Amino acid sequence: MPSTYTPITSTTLSSAQSSITFSSISGTYTDLILVFSNVKLSSGDSAIDFQVGNGSVDTGSNYDFNIAGARSSSTTPFSHSLDTTTLGRSNWFTSITTSQAAMSQIHFINYSNTTTFKSILANSSVDPGSANYSGVELTLTTWRSTSAINTIKIMPNVSTFTAGSTFTLYGIKAA
Amino acid sequence: MADTYKALSTVTVGAGGSSTITFSNIPQTYTDLRIVLSARTDRSGFPNDNIRVYPNGSSSNLSERYLLGFGSGVTSATDTSGLGAAGAVGASATASTFSNVEVYIPNYTGSTNKQFAVNAVSENNATDGRQGLTANLWSSTTPITSLTIVPSSGPNFVQYTTATLYGVFNADVSTPPATPTIGTATADNASASITFTGVSNAASYTMTSTPGSITGTGATSPITVSGLTNGTAYTFKVKSNNPFGSSAESAASNSVTPTPAAYESIATVSVGSGGASSISFSSIPSTYTHLQLRYIAQKTSNGSMYIRFNGDTGTNYTNHTLQGNGTAVSSNANTGANGTDIGASDSSGNFAASVIDILDYTNTNKNTTIRQLFGRDYNGSGVVWLKSGLWLNTAAVTSITLVPDSTNVVQNSHFALYGIKSS
């Protein structure tokens, strides 16, 4: 039986970059999983966001997200949501120093169907350490569009990804 | 002019009759096949009978649309039980009367679905005659290597029924084709796919592995060679074939090493119009280490959706949930339940998304655990959760049922079950 978990493309940055875009994604899979690892930012703390679209990314106010997580600055977990915003979200808090790295798996389930809004699940973590914004997060983003997703852009809300950050897109195909 | 139309095999039914006519080991060196059939069956009480043609012994993935004239009228219908409606006379037809049938199969070695055309007539007696035109499709990309013909009602073809299989080659040449150019080999699980550049006047191509001399045949690039040993490095050579011989082999491809697939699709359920009151995955193979269930789902009204294993509806499930609702995080427990609530959205929200991992599902020394990532959105509010679930039973999981508590799962909900191997 052929493998149904297929790497589509993988990029490790050789220099700092403000965003990564995956375009012309084949619609032949059932789900997509975007895995990023060893992601660090060149300065400051920032959420890591994404936008999706068909042909080009949707920059309109067509995203909702809901986050639950915990961070090292507090023993109290947090939950947060935003409605009709311009960005989807992988993780709300990420590294504040270059010594901390973030990772995430973002699940684009049934991404190419053209009848439902897209529900996108992300589970993310930032190196646990002494910094305020390390922790774990689980996020659901809704993209208010029934269009198939064939373009994904991922970027820090501020700052840039540093060299060594790796982004891999996988396709999963159901029977 | 080259001889590009050759009789490959003839079957004549002897005394006592025969329930099947089979052409096997069909050479892969022609472009098309043609069967000419003169048939009569022992179908009692009828002057007519149908025939079925099964490629590679398969009676599945077959469909047909036929147009049938029977003297006093015309009918047309679809059928999925086999290929080739109309095609034989029955026992009550005029004595010594046989049908006259052609089955034409173009591109039988190709990697596309296979089309069959059946033209059948039988002038059965003074009051019954049949003329059938049938368009058939075998939805398979596998080259045809055998054809089995059976009476639809029969049960037997009678003595003197004859069938001849012809090979048809679509180029007016009399020499073997030139040598194709090897392309790139790509490994998969116990197989490899190899591209090549074809040549003129070739009916098929044969790809051969080194080591092992394992072959794969097809009419177009790429060709898949199966039956390889995972962990062994292989190269491949390709040659072209037609009825007049084969070319020399090409240069060798790059070396590739097949590896086992660790993640495979088991089954999918897409909910259609009218919704579904339950989603079931049964007869789950035990050949994996873990299972993963991925879905998007919505219900018609608020409530729960439960996951149950092996049909167990007893109060044998517990779960704990860490969840955030956009303003606060909470944790809750649910013990002694008759299933684990894995959630869906309702019609006031958007489709929920979920990934559930079920570890070590065949182990009979462990209770079954699940881990779920889940989220649903209600236009800005909503919930995300991480859930642990336990089925208090050490039986191997062989079936999974998802049951909404009171209302249906709606159309466009989509569930997919995957198997994950550890080695």
Coordinates of C-alpha atoms in Angstrom, one line a residue:
Chain A
M1 CA 0.0 0.0 0.0
P2 CA 1.5 3.4 -0.9
S3 CA 2.3 5.8 1.8
T4 CA -0.4 8.4 2.3
Y5 CA 1.7 10.8 4.2
T6 CA 3.8 12.7 1.6
P7 CA 6.3 15.5 2.1
I8 CA 5.3 18.1 -0.5
T9 CA 8.1 20.6 0.1
S10 CA 10.5 21.6 2.8
T11 CA 12.5 24.8 3.3
T12 CA 15.3 25.6 5.8
L13 CA 16.1 29.3 5.8
S14 CA 19.6 30.2 4.9
S15 CA 19.1 33.8 5.9
A16 CA 16.5 35.9 7.8
Q17 CA 13.2 36.1 6.0
S18 CA 10.0 37.9 6.8
S19 CA 7.6 35.2 5.6
I20 CA 7.3 31.8 3.9
T21 CA 4.7 31.2 1.2
F22 CA 3.6 27.8 -0.2
S23 CA 1.7 28.3 -3.4
S24 CA 0.2 26.2 -6.1
I25 CA -0.5 23.5 -3.5
S26 CA -2.0 20.4 -5.2
G27 CA -5.6 19.7 -4.3
T28 CA -5.1 16.0 -4.5
Y29 CA -4.6 15.4 -0.8
T30 CA -7.3 15.2 1.9
D31 CA -5.4 17.2 4.6
L32 CA -2.3 19.3 4.8
I33 CA 0.0 19.5 7.8
L34 CA 2.5 22.3 8.0
V35 CA 5.3 21.6 10.4
F36 CA 7.7 24.2 11.4
S37 CA 10.6 23.7 13.8
N38 CA 13.6 25.4 15.2
V39 CA 11.8 28.7 14.4
K40 CA 13.5 31.7 16.0
L41 CA 12.9 35.4 15.5
S42 CA 15.6 38.0 14.9
S43 CA 14.2 40.3 17.6
G44 CA 11.3 40.9 20.0
D45 CA 8.4 38.7 20.9
S46 CA 5.7 38.0 18.4
A47 CA 2.9 35.8 17.5
I48 CA 3.3 33.6 14.4
D49 CA 0.5 34.1 12.0
F50 CA -0.7 32.7 8.8
Q51 CA -2.9 33.6 5.9
V52 CA -4.4 31.2 3.4
G53 CA -6.1 31.6 0.1
N54 CA -6.8 30.4 -3.4
G55 CA -4.4 31.8 -5.9
S56 CA -3.2 34.4 -3.4
V57 CA -3.6 34.8 0.3
D58 CA -6.7 36.4 1.7
T59 CA -5.8 39.6 3.5
G60 CA -9.3 40.5 4.4
S61 CA -11.0 40.3 7.8
N62 CA -12.1 36.7 7.3
Y63 CA -10.3 34.9 10.1
D64 CA -11.5 34.0 13.6
F65 CA -9.3 32.2 16.1
N66 CA -9.5 30.8 19.6
I67 CA -6.5 29.9 21.7
A68 CA -5.9 28.0 24.9
G69 CA -2.4 27.8 26.4
A70 CA 0.0 28.2 29.2
R71 CA 3.1 30.2 29.5
S72 CA 6.0 30.4 31.8
S73 CA 5.2 33.9 33.1
S74 CA 2.2 32.7 35.0
T75 CA 0.8 29.7 36.7
T76 CA -2.7 30.7 35.3
P77 CA -3.4 29.3 31.8
F78 CA -5.0 31.7 29.3
S79 CA -7.6 31.6 26.6
H80 CA -8.1 34.2 24.0
S81 CA -10.1 34.8 20.9
L82 CA -10.4 37.3 18.1
D83 CA -13.2 37.6 15.6
T84 CA -13.1 38.9 12.0
T85 CA -9.4 39.5 12.0
T86 CA -7.0 39.6 9.1
L87 CA -4.8 36.7 10.3
G88 CA -4.9 33.1 11.3
R89 CA -2.7 32.2 14.2
S90 CA -0.3 29.4 14.9
N91 CA 0.9 30.6 18.3
W92 CA 0.2 33.7 20.2
F93 CA 3.5 33.8 22.1
T94 CA 6.8 32.8 20.8
S95 CA 10.4 33.3 21.5
I96 CA 11.7 36.6 22.8
T97 CA 15.4 35.7 22.5
T98 CA 17.2 34.0 19.7
S99 CA 18.1 31.2 22.1
Q100 CA 14.5 29.9 22.1
A101 CA 12.8 28.1 19.3
A102 CA 9.2 27.5 18.4
M103 CA 7.6 24.5 16.7
S104 CA 4.2 23.9 15.5
Q105 CA 2.0 21.5 13.6
I106 CA -0.8 23.1 11.7
H107 CA -3.6 20.8 10.4
F108 CA -5.5 22.0 7.4
I109 CA -8.2 19.4 7.4
N110 CA -10.2 18.8 4.2
Y111 CA -8.5 21.9 2.9
S112 CA -9.6 21.6 -0.7
N113 CA -13.3 21.1 -0.2
T114 CA -15.4 24.0 -1.6
T115 CA -18.5 23.7 0.6
T116 CA -17.3 24.5 4.1
F117 CA -15.4 27.3 5.9
K118 CA -12.0 25.9 6.8
S119 CA -11.2 24.9 10.4
I120 CA -7.5 24.9 11.0
L121 CA -6.0 23.3 14.1
A122 CA -2.5 24.2 15.4
N123 CA -0.6 22.8 18.4
S124 CA 2.5 24.8 19.2
S125 CA 5.2 25.1 21.7
V126 CA 8.1 27.4 22.5
D127 CA 11.1 26.1 24.4
P128 CA 10.3 26.1 28.1
G129 CA 12.7 28.3 29.9
S130 CA 12.9 31.4 32.0
A131 CA 11.6 33.7 29.3
N132 CA 8.1 35.1 29.8
Y133 CA 6.6 33.8 26.6
S134 CA 7.6 30.2 26.5
G135 CA 4.8 27.7 26.7
V136 CA 2.3 25.6 24.9
E137 CA -0.7 26.5 22.9
L138 CA -3.6 25.0 21.0
T139 CA -5.4 27.1 18.4
L140 CA -8.4 26.8 16.1
T141 CA -8.5 29.3 13.3
T142 CA -11.6 29.6 11.0
W143 CA -11.0 30.9 7.5
R144 CA -14.4 32.3 6.5
S145 CA -14.3 31.0 2.9
T146 CA -15.5 28.0 1.1
S147 CA -12.6 28.3 -1.5
A148 CA -10.1 25.5 -1.6
I149 CA -6.8 26.4 0.0
N150 CA -3.9 26.3 -2.4
T151 CA -1.7 29.0 -0.9
I152 CA -0.4 29.4 2.6
K153 CA 1.7 32.2 4.0
I154 CA 3.3 32.0 7.4
M155 CA 5.0 35.0 9.1
P156 CA 5.8 36.5 12.4
N157 CA 3.4 39.3 13.5
V158 CA 6.6 41.4 14.0
S159 CA 10.2 40.7 13.3
T160 CA 11.6 38.1 10.9
F161 CA 12.4 34.4 10.9
T162 CA 16.1 33.7 11.4
A163 CA 18.3 31.4 9.4
G164 CA 17.9 27.7 10.4
S165 CA 14.1 27.9 10.7
T166 CA 12.6 24.9 8.9
F167 CA 9.2 24.7 7.3
T168 CA 7.8 21.5 5.8
L169 CA 4.5 20.9 4.2
Y170 CA 3.0 17.4 4.1
G171 CA 0.0 16.0 2.3
I172 CA -2.2 13.3 3.7
K173 CA -4.4 11.3 1.3
A174 CA -7.4 9.3 2.5
A175 CA -8.7 6.2 0.8
Chain B
M1 CA 2.0 -4.9 -45.3
A2 CA 2.8 -6.0 -41.8
D3 CA 0.7 -8.6 -40.0
T4 CA -0.7 -6.5 -37.1
Y5 CA -3.8 -8.5 -36.5
K6 CA -3.1 -11.9 -35.0
A7 CA -5.2 -14.7 -33.5
L8 CA -3.8 -15.3 -30.1
S9 CA -6.0 -18.1 -28.8
T10 CA -9.3 -20.0 -29.6
V11 CA -11.5 -21.8 -27.2
T12 CA -14.1 -24.3 -28.5
V13 CA -16.5 -25.7 -25.9
G14 CA -16.7 -29.5 -26.1
A15 CA -19.3 -32.0 -25.2
G16 CA -20.7 -31.4 -21.7
G17 CA -20.4 -27.6 -22.0
S18 CA -18.3 -25.2 -20.0
S19 CA -19.3 -22.6 -17.4
T20 CA -16.4 -20.3 -18.4
I21 CA -14.2 -19.4 -21.3
T22 CA -10.9 -18.0 -20.2
F23 CA -8.0 -16.3 -22.0
S24 CA -5.0 -16.1 -19.6
N25 CA -1.4 -14.9 -19.9
I26 CA -2.4 -12.4 -22.6
P27 CA 0.7 -11.0 -24.2
Q28 CA 1.3 -7.3 -23.5
T29 CA 2.7 -6.6 -26.9
Y30 CA -0.5 -5.4 -28.8
T31 CA -2.4 -2.2 -28.5
D32 CA -5.9 -3.6 -28.6
L33 CA -7.7 -6.8 -28.0
R34 CA -10.7 -8.2 -29.9
I35 CA -12.8 -11.2 -29.0
V36 CA -15.1 -12.8 -31.5
L37 CA -17.7 -15.0 -29.8
S38 CA -20.3 -17.5 -31.1
A39 CA -22.3 -18.6 -28.1
R40 CA -25.2 -20.5 -26.9
T41 CA -26.1 -21.4 -23.3
D42 CA -28.2 -23.9 -21.6
R43 CA -30.4 -21.2 -19.9
S44 CA -33.6 -23.1 -19.6
G45 CA -36.9 -21.7 -20.9
F46 CA -35.4 -18.6 -22.6
P47 CA -34.3 -18.0 -26.1
N48 CA -31.7 -15.5 -25.0
D49 CA -29.0 -15.0 -22.4
N50 CA -26.3 -12.4 -21.6
I51 CA -22.6 -12.8 -21.2
R52 CA -20.3 -11.3 -18.6
V53 CA -16.7 -10.5 -19.3
Y54 CA -14.4 -10.2 -16.3
P55 CA -10.9 -8.7 -16.7
N56 CA -8.2 -10.2 -14.6
G57 CA -10.9 -12.2 -12.8
S58 CA -12.4 -9.1 -11.3
S59 CA -16.1 -8.7 -10.9
S60 CA -15.8 -5.3 -9.2
N61 CA -15.4 -1.8 -10.5
L62 CA -17.4 -2.7 -13.6
S63 CA -20.1 -0.6 -15.1
E64 CA -22.0 -0.6 -18.3
R65 CA -24.7 1.2 -20.2
Y66 CA -26.5 -0.9 -22.8
L67 CA -28.9 -0.2 -25.6
L68 CA -30.9 -3.4 -26.4
G69 CA -33.3 -4.0 -29.2
F70 CA -35.6 -7.1 -28.9
G71 CA -37.9 -6.8 -31.9
S72 CA -40.9 -5.3 -30.3
G73 CA -39.1 -2.6 -28.4
V74 CA -35.9 -1.0 -27.2
T75 CA -34.5 -0.7 -23.7
S76 CA -31.5 1.0 -22.2
A77 CA -30.2 0.6 -18.7
T78 CA -27.1 0.6 -16.5
D79 CA -25.6 -2.4 -14.8
T80 CA -22.7 -3.0 -12.5
S81 CA -22.8 -6.7 -12.3
G82 CA -20.4 -7.4 -15.1
L83 CA -19.5 -6.4 -18.6
G84 CA -21.4 -7.1 -21.8
A85 CA -25.2 -7.4 -21.6
A86 CA -26.6 -9.5 -24.4
G87 CA -24.4 -11.9 -26.2
A88 CA -25.8 -15.5 -26.2
V89 CA -28.8 -17.4 -27.2
G90 CA -30.7 -19.5 -24.7
A91 CA -31.9 -23.1 -24.7
S92 CA -35.3 -22.4 -26.1
A93 CA -33.9 -20.7 -29.2
T94 CA -34.1 -22.4 -32.5
A95 CA -31.9 -25.5 -32.5
S96 CA -28.3 -25.0 -33.6
T97 CA -28.6 -21.2 -33.4
F98 CA -25.7 -19.3 -31.9
S99 CA -25.1 -15.6 -31.3
N100 CA -22.6 -13.3 -33.0
V101 CA -20.6 -11.1 -30.7
E102 CA -17.6 -8.8 -30.7
V103 CA -15.8 -7.5 -27.6
Y104 CA -13.3 -4.8 -28.4
I105 CA -10.8 -3.6 -25.8
P106 CA -8.5 -0.8 -26.8
N107 CA -5.3 0.2 -24.9
Y108 CA -5.6 -2.9 -22.7
T109 CA -2.0 -2.5 -21.4
G110 CA -2.4 1.1 -20.5
S111 CA -2.5 2.7 -17.1
T112 CA -5.9 4.3 -17.7
N113 CA -9.3 2.8 -16.9
K114 CA -10.3 0.2 -19.5
Q115 CA -13.2 0.7 -21.9
F116 CA -14.9 -2.3 -23.6
A117 CA -17.2 -2.1 -26.5
V118 CA -19.6 -5.1 -27.0
N119 CA -21.7 -5.5 -30.1
A120 CA -23.9 -8.5 -29.8
V121 CA -26.7 -10.0 -31.9
S122 CA -28.6 -13.2 -31.6
E123 CA -31.4 -14.1 -34.1
N124 CA -33.0 -16.6 -31.7
N125 CA -36.2 -17.8 -33.4
A126 CA -39.1 -16.5 -35.3
T127 CA -40.3 -14.3 -32.5
D128 CA -37.1 -13.4 -30.6
G129 CA -34.0 -11.6 -31.7
R130 CA -31.6 -9.4 -29.7
Q131 CA -29.3 -6.6 -30.8
G132 CA -27.2 -5.1 -28.0
L133 CA -24.7 -2.3 -28.0
T134 CA -22.9 -2.0 -24.7
A135 CA -20.5 0.5 -23.5
N136 CA -18.4 -0.8 -20.6
L137 CA -15.9 0.5 -18.2
W138 CA -13.5 -1.3 -15.9
S139 CA -12.3 1.3 -13.4
S140 CA -8.8 0.0 -13.0
T141 CA -5.4 1.2 -14.1
T142 CA -4.1 -2.4 -14.1
P143 CA -3.1 -3.8 -17.5
I144 CA -5.4 -6.7 -18.6
T145 CA -3.6 -10.0 -18.5
S146 CA -6.7 -12.3 -18.5
L147 CA -10.3 -12.3 -19.6
T148 CA -13.0 -14.6 -18.4
I149 CA -16.4 -14.9 -20.2
V150 CA -19.3 -16.5 -18.4
P151 CA -23.0 -16.8 -19.2
S152 CA -25.1 -14.4 -17.2
S153 CA -27.8 -17.1 -16.4
G154 CA -26.4 -20.2 -18.1
P155 CA -25.1 -21.9 -16.2
N156 CA -23.0 -23.3 -19.1
F157 CA -22.0 -22.5 -22.6
V158 CA -23.0 -25.4 -24.8
Q159 CA -20.9 -27.5 -27.1
Y160 CA -19.7 -25.7 -30.2
T161 CA -19.6 -22.3 -28.6
T162 CA -16.4 -20.7 -29.8
A163 CA -14.4 -17.7 -28.8
T164 CA -11.2 -16.3 -30.4
L165 CA -9.0 -13.7 -29.0
Y166 CA -7.1 -11.5 -31.4
G167 CA -4.3 -9.0 -30.7
V168 CA -4.4 -5.8 -32.7
F169 CA -1.4 -3.6 -33.2
N170 CA -2.0 -0.1 -34.3
A171 CA 1.1 0.6 -36.5
D172 CA 1.9 -0.7 -39.9
V173 CA 5.4 -2.0 -39.1
S174 CA 7.0 -5.4 -39.0
T175 CA 10.1 -4.7 -36.8
P176 CA 10.6 -4.3 -33.1
P177 CA 10.5 -0.8 -31.7
A178 CA 13.6 1.3 -30.8
T179 CA 15.1 1.4 -27.4
P180 CA 13.3 3.8 -25.0
T181 CA 15.3 6.2 -22.7
I182 CA 15.3 5.5 -19.0
G183 CA 14.2 8.4 -16.7
T184 CA 14.0 8.7 -13.0
A185 CA 13.2 6.0 -10.4
T186 CA 11.3 6.9 -7.3
A187 CA 11.0 4.5 -4.4
D188 CA 7.8 3.7 -2.5
N189 CA 6.7 1.0 -0.1
A190 CA 8.0 -2.3 -1.7
S191 CA 7.7 -0.8 -5.1
A192 CA 9.2 1.9 -7.3
S193 CA 7.9 4.1 -10.0
I194 CA 10.2 4.7 -13.0
T195 CA 9.7 7.3 -15.7
F196 CA 11.0 6.8 -19.3
T197 CA 10.7 8.4 -22.7
G198 CA 8.8 6.2 -25.1
V199 CA 9.4 5.4 -28.8
S200 CA 7.3 5.0 -31.9
N201 CA 5.5 1.8 -32.7
A202 CA 5.7 0.3 -29.2
A203 CA 2.7 -1.4 -27.8
S204 CA 4.1 -1.7 -24.3
Y205 CA 7.2 -1.3 -22.2
T206 CA 8.8 -3.7 -19.7
M207 CA 10.7 -2.4 -16.8
T208 CA 13.1 -4.8 -15.2
S209 CA 14.8 -4.5 -11.8
T210 CA 18.4 -5.3 -10.8
P211 CA 18.7 -7.3 -8.7
G212 CA 15.8 -9.7 -8.9
S213 CA 14.7 -9.2 -12.5
I214 CA 11.3 -8.2 -11.2
T215 CA 9.3 -6.7 -14.0
G216 CA 6.5 -4.3 -14.5
T217 CA 4.6 -3.6 -17.7
G218 CA 2.7 -0.7 -19.1
A219 CA 1.9 1.4 -22.1
T220 CA 2.9 4.8 -20.8
S221 CA 5.4 6.3 -18.5
P222 CA 5.8 5.9 -15.6
I223 CA 5.7 2.1 -14.8
T224 CA 5.4 0.8 -11.3
V225 CA 7.4 -2.3 -10.4
S226 CA 5.9 -4.0 -7.3
G227 CA 7.1 -6.9 -5.2
L228 CA 10.4 -5.3 -4.3
T229 CA 12.1 -5.9 -1.0
N230 CA 12.2 -2.9 1.3
G231 CA 15.7 -2.0 2.3
T232 CA 17.3 -3.3 -0.9
A233 CA 18.8 -0.9 -3.5
Y234 CA 17.5 -1.3 -7.1
T235 CA 18.2 0.0 -10.5
F236 CA 15.9 -0.4 -13.5
K237 CA 16.1 -0.9 -17.3
V238 CA 13.3 -0.5 -19.8
K239 CA 12.6 -2.1 -23.1
S240 CA 9.8 -1.6 -25.6
N241 CA 7.7 -4.3 -27.1
N242 CA 5.4 -4.9 -30.1
P243 CA 4.2 -8.1 -31.9
F244 CA 7.5 -8.3 -33.8
G245 CA 9.8 -8.4 -30.8
S246 CA 11.4 -6.2 -28.2
S247 CA 14.1 -3.6 -28.2
A248 CA 17.4 -3.8 -26.4
E249 CA 17.3 -2.7 -22.8
S250 CA 18.0 0.9 -21.9
A251 CA 20.7 2.2 -19.7
A252 CA 20.1 1.7 -15.9
S253 CA 18.2 4.2 -13.9
N254 CA 19.3 5.8 -10.7
S255 CA 19.4 3.6 -7.6
V256 CA 16.5 3.7 -5.2
T257 CA 15.7 1.8 -2.0
P258 CA 12.1 1.0 -1.2
T259 CA 11.0 1.6 2.4
P260 CA 7.8 0.6 4.2
A261 CA 5.0 3.1 4.5
A262 CA 4.5 4.2 8.0
Y263 CA 1.3 6.1 7.5
E264 CA -1.5 4.6 5.4
S265 CA -5.1 5.4 4.7
I266 CA -7.6 2.8 6.0
A267 CA -11.1 4.3 5.2
T268 CA -13.0 7.5 4.7
V269 CA -16.6 8.5 5.4
S270 CA -18.0 11.6 3.6
V271 CA -21.4 12.4 4.9
G272 CA -23.9 13.0 2.1
S273 CA -27.2 14.8 1.9
G274 CA -29.6 13.8 4.7
G275 CA -26.7 13.5 7.2
A276 CA -25.7 10.5 9.2
S277 CA -26.8 9.2 12.6
S278 CA -23.5 7.4 13.1
I279 CA -20.1 7.0 11.6
S280 CA -18.5 3.6 11.6
F281 CA -15.2 2.1 10.8
S282 CA -15.4 -1.7 11.1
S283 CA -13.0 -4.5 10.4
I284 CA -10.1 -2.3 11.2
P285 CA -6.9 -4.2 10.2
S286 CA -4.6 -5.2 13.0
T287 CA -1.5 -4.6 11.0
Y288 CA -0.8 -1.1 12.3
T289 CA 0.7 0.1 15.6
H290 CA -1.5 3.1 16.1
L291 CA -4.6 4.7 14.6
Q292 CA -5.3 8.3 13.7
L293 CA -8.8 9.7 13.1
R294 CA -9.0 13.1 11.4
Y295 CA -12.3 14.8 10.8
I296 CA -14.3 18.0 10.3
A297 CA -17.8 17.7 11.6
Q298 CA -21.0 19.6 12.3
K299 CA -24.3 18.6 13.8
T300 CA -27.8 19.9 13.3
S301 CA -28.1 21.0 16.9
N302 CA -26.0 21.4 20.0
G303 CA -24.8 18.4 21.9
S304 CA -22.1 15.8 22.1
M305 CA -20.7 13.2 19.7
Y306 CA -19.3 10.1 21.3
I307 CA -16.6 7.7 20.2
R308 CA -17.0 4.1 21.1
F309 CA -14.9 1.0 20.5
N310 CA -16.0 -2.5 19.4
G311 CA -19.7 -1.5 19.8
D312 CA -19.3 -1.1 23.6
T313 CA -22.2 1.1 24.9
G314 CA -21.5 0.3 28.5
T315 CA -20.3 2.9 31.0
N316 CA -16.7 2.0 30.4
Y317 CA -15.3 5.3 29.3
T318 CA -13.6 8.1 31.1
N319 CA -12.1 11.4 29.9
H320 CA -10.5 14.6 31.1
T321 CA -10.4 17.8 29.1
L322 CA -8.2 20.9 29.2
Q323 CA -10.0 23.5 27.3
G324 CA -10.1 27.2 26.5
N325 CA -13.2 29.1 25.4
G326 CA -11.7 32.4 24.4
T327 CA -11.9 34.0 27.9
A328 CA -10.8 31.3 30.3
V329 CA -9.1 27.9 30.6
S330 CA -10.8 25.1 32.5
S331 CA -10.3 21.4 33.1
N332 CA -13.1 18.9 33.6
A333 CA -13.6 15.2 34.0
N334 CA -16.3 12.8 32.9
T335 CA -16.2 9.3 34.3
G336 CA -18.5 6.4 33.9
A337 CA -19.7 7.5 30.5
N338 CA -21.0 5.3 27.7
G339 CA -18.6 6.9 25.3
T340 CA -16.1 9.7 25.1
D341 CA -17.4 13.0 23.9
I342 CA -15.2 14.1 21.1
G343 CA -17.3 17.0 20.0
A344 CA -18.6 18.6 16.8
S345 CA -20.0 22.0 16.1
D346 CA -23.7 22.7 15.6
S347 CA -25.4 24.7 12.9
S348 CA -24.8 28.0 14.6
G349 CA -21.0 27.5 14.3
N350 CA -18.5 26.4 11.7
F351 CA -17.3 22.9 11.1
A352 CA -15.2 21.6 14.0
A353 CA -11.8 20.1 13.3
S354 CA -10.2 17.3 15.2
V355 CA -7.2 14.9 15.2
I356 CA -7.5 11.8 17.5
D357 CA -4.6 9.4 18.1
I358 CA -5.4 6.0 19.4
L359 CA -2.2 4.3 20.5
D360 CA -1.3 0.6 20.6
Y361 CA -4.8 -0.3 19.6
T362 CA -4.2 -4.0 19.2
N363 CA -2.4 -4.5 22.5
T364 CA -4.5 -6.7 24.8
N365 CA -2.6 -5.8 27.9
K366 CA -3.6 -2.1 27.9
N367 CA -6.8 -0.2 28.1
T368 CA -7.3 1.9 25.0
T369 CA -6.3 5.5 25.3
I370 CA -7.0 8.4 23.0
R371 CA -5.5 11.8 22.7
Q372 CA -7.5 14.5 21.0
L373 CA -6.8 17.9 19.6
F374 CA -10.1 19.7 18.9
G375 CA -11.5 23.1 18.0
R376 CA -14.7 24.6 16.9
D377 CA -15.6 28.2 16.2
Y378 CA -18.7 30.2 16.7
N379 CA -17.8 33.3 14.9
G380 CA -15.1 34.4 17.3
S381 CA -16.0 32.5 20.4
G382 CA -15.8 28.7 20.5
V383 CA -13.5 26.3 22.2
V384 CA -10.3 24.4 21.8
W385 CA -9.3 21.4 23.8
L386 CA -6.8 18.8 24.5
K387 CA -8.5 15.6 25.7
S388 CA -7.4 12.3 27.2
G389 CA -9.8 9.5 26.9
L390 CA -9.8 5.9 28.2
W391 CA -11.8 2.9 27.2
L392 CA -11.6 0.5 30.2
N393 CA -11.2 -2.6 28.1
T394 CA -8.0 -4.4 27.0
A395 CA -9.5 -5.9 23.9
A396 CA -7.9 -5.0 20.6
V397 CA -9.9 -2.3 18.8
T398 CA -11.5 -3.7 15.7
S399 CA -14.2 -1.1 15.2
I400 CA -14.9 2.5 15.9
T401 CA -18.3 4.2 16.0
L402 CA -19.0 7.9 16.3
V403 CA -22.5 8.7 17.5
P404 CA -24.0 12.1 17.8
D405 CA -26.2 12.2 21.0
S406 CA -29.5 13.4 19.5
T407 CA -29.1 14.8 16.0
N408 CA -27.4 13.9 12.8
V409 CA -24.0 14.8 11.6
V410 CA -24.6 17.1 8.6
Q411 CA -23.6 16.8 5.0
N412 CA -20.0 17.6 4.1
S413 CA -18.7 16.3 7.4
H414 CA -15.7 14.2 6.6
F415 CA -14.0 11.5 8.6
A416 CA -10.8 9.7 7.7
L417 CA -9.0 6.8 9.5
Y418 CA -5.3 6.2 9.1
G419 CA -3.0 3.5 10.3
I420 CA 0.5 4.2 11.6
K421 CA 3.3 1.6 11.7
S422 CA 6.2 1.7 14.0
S423 CA 8.5 -0.4 12.0

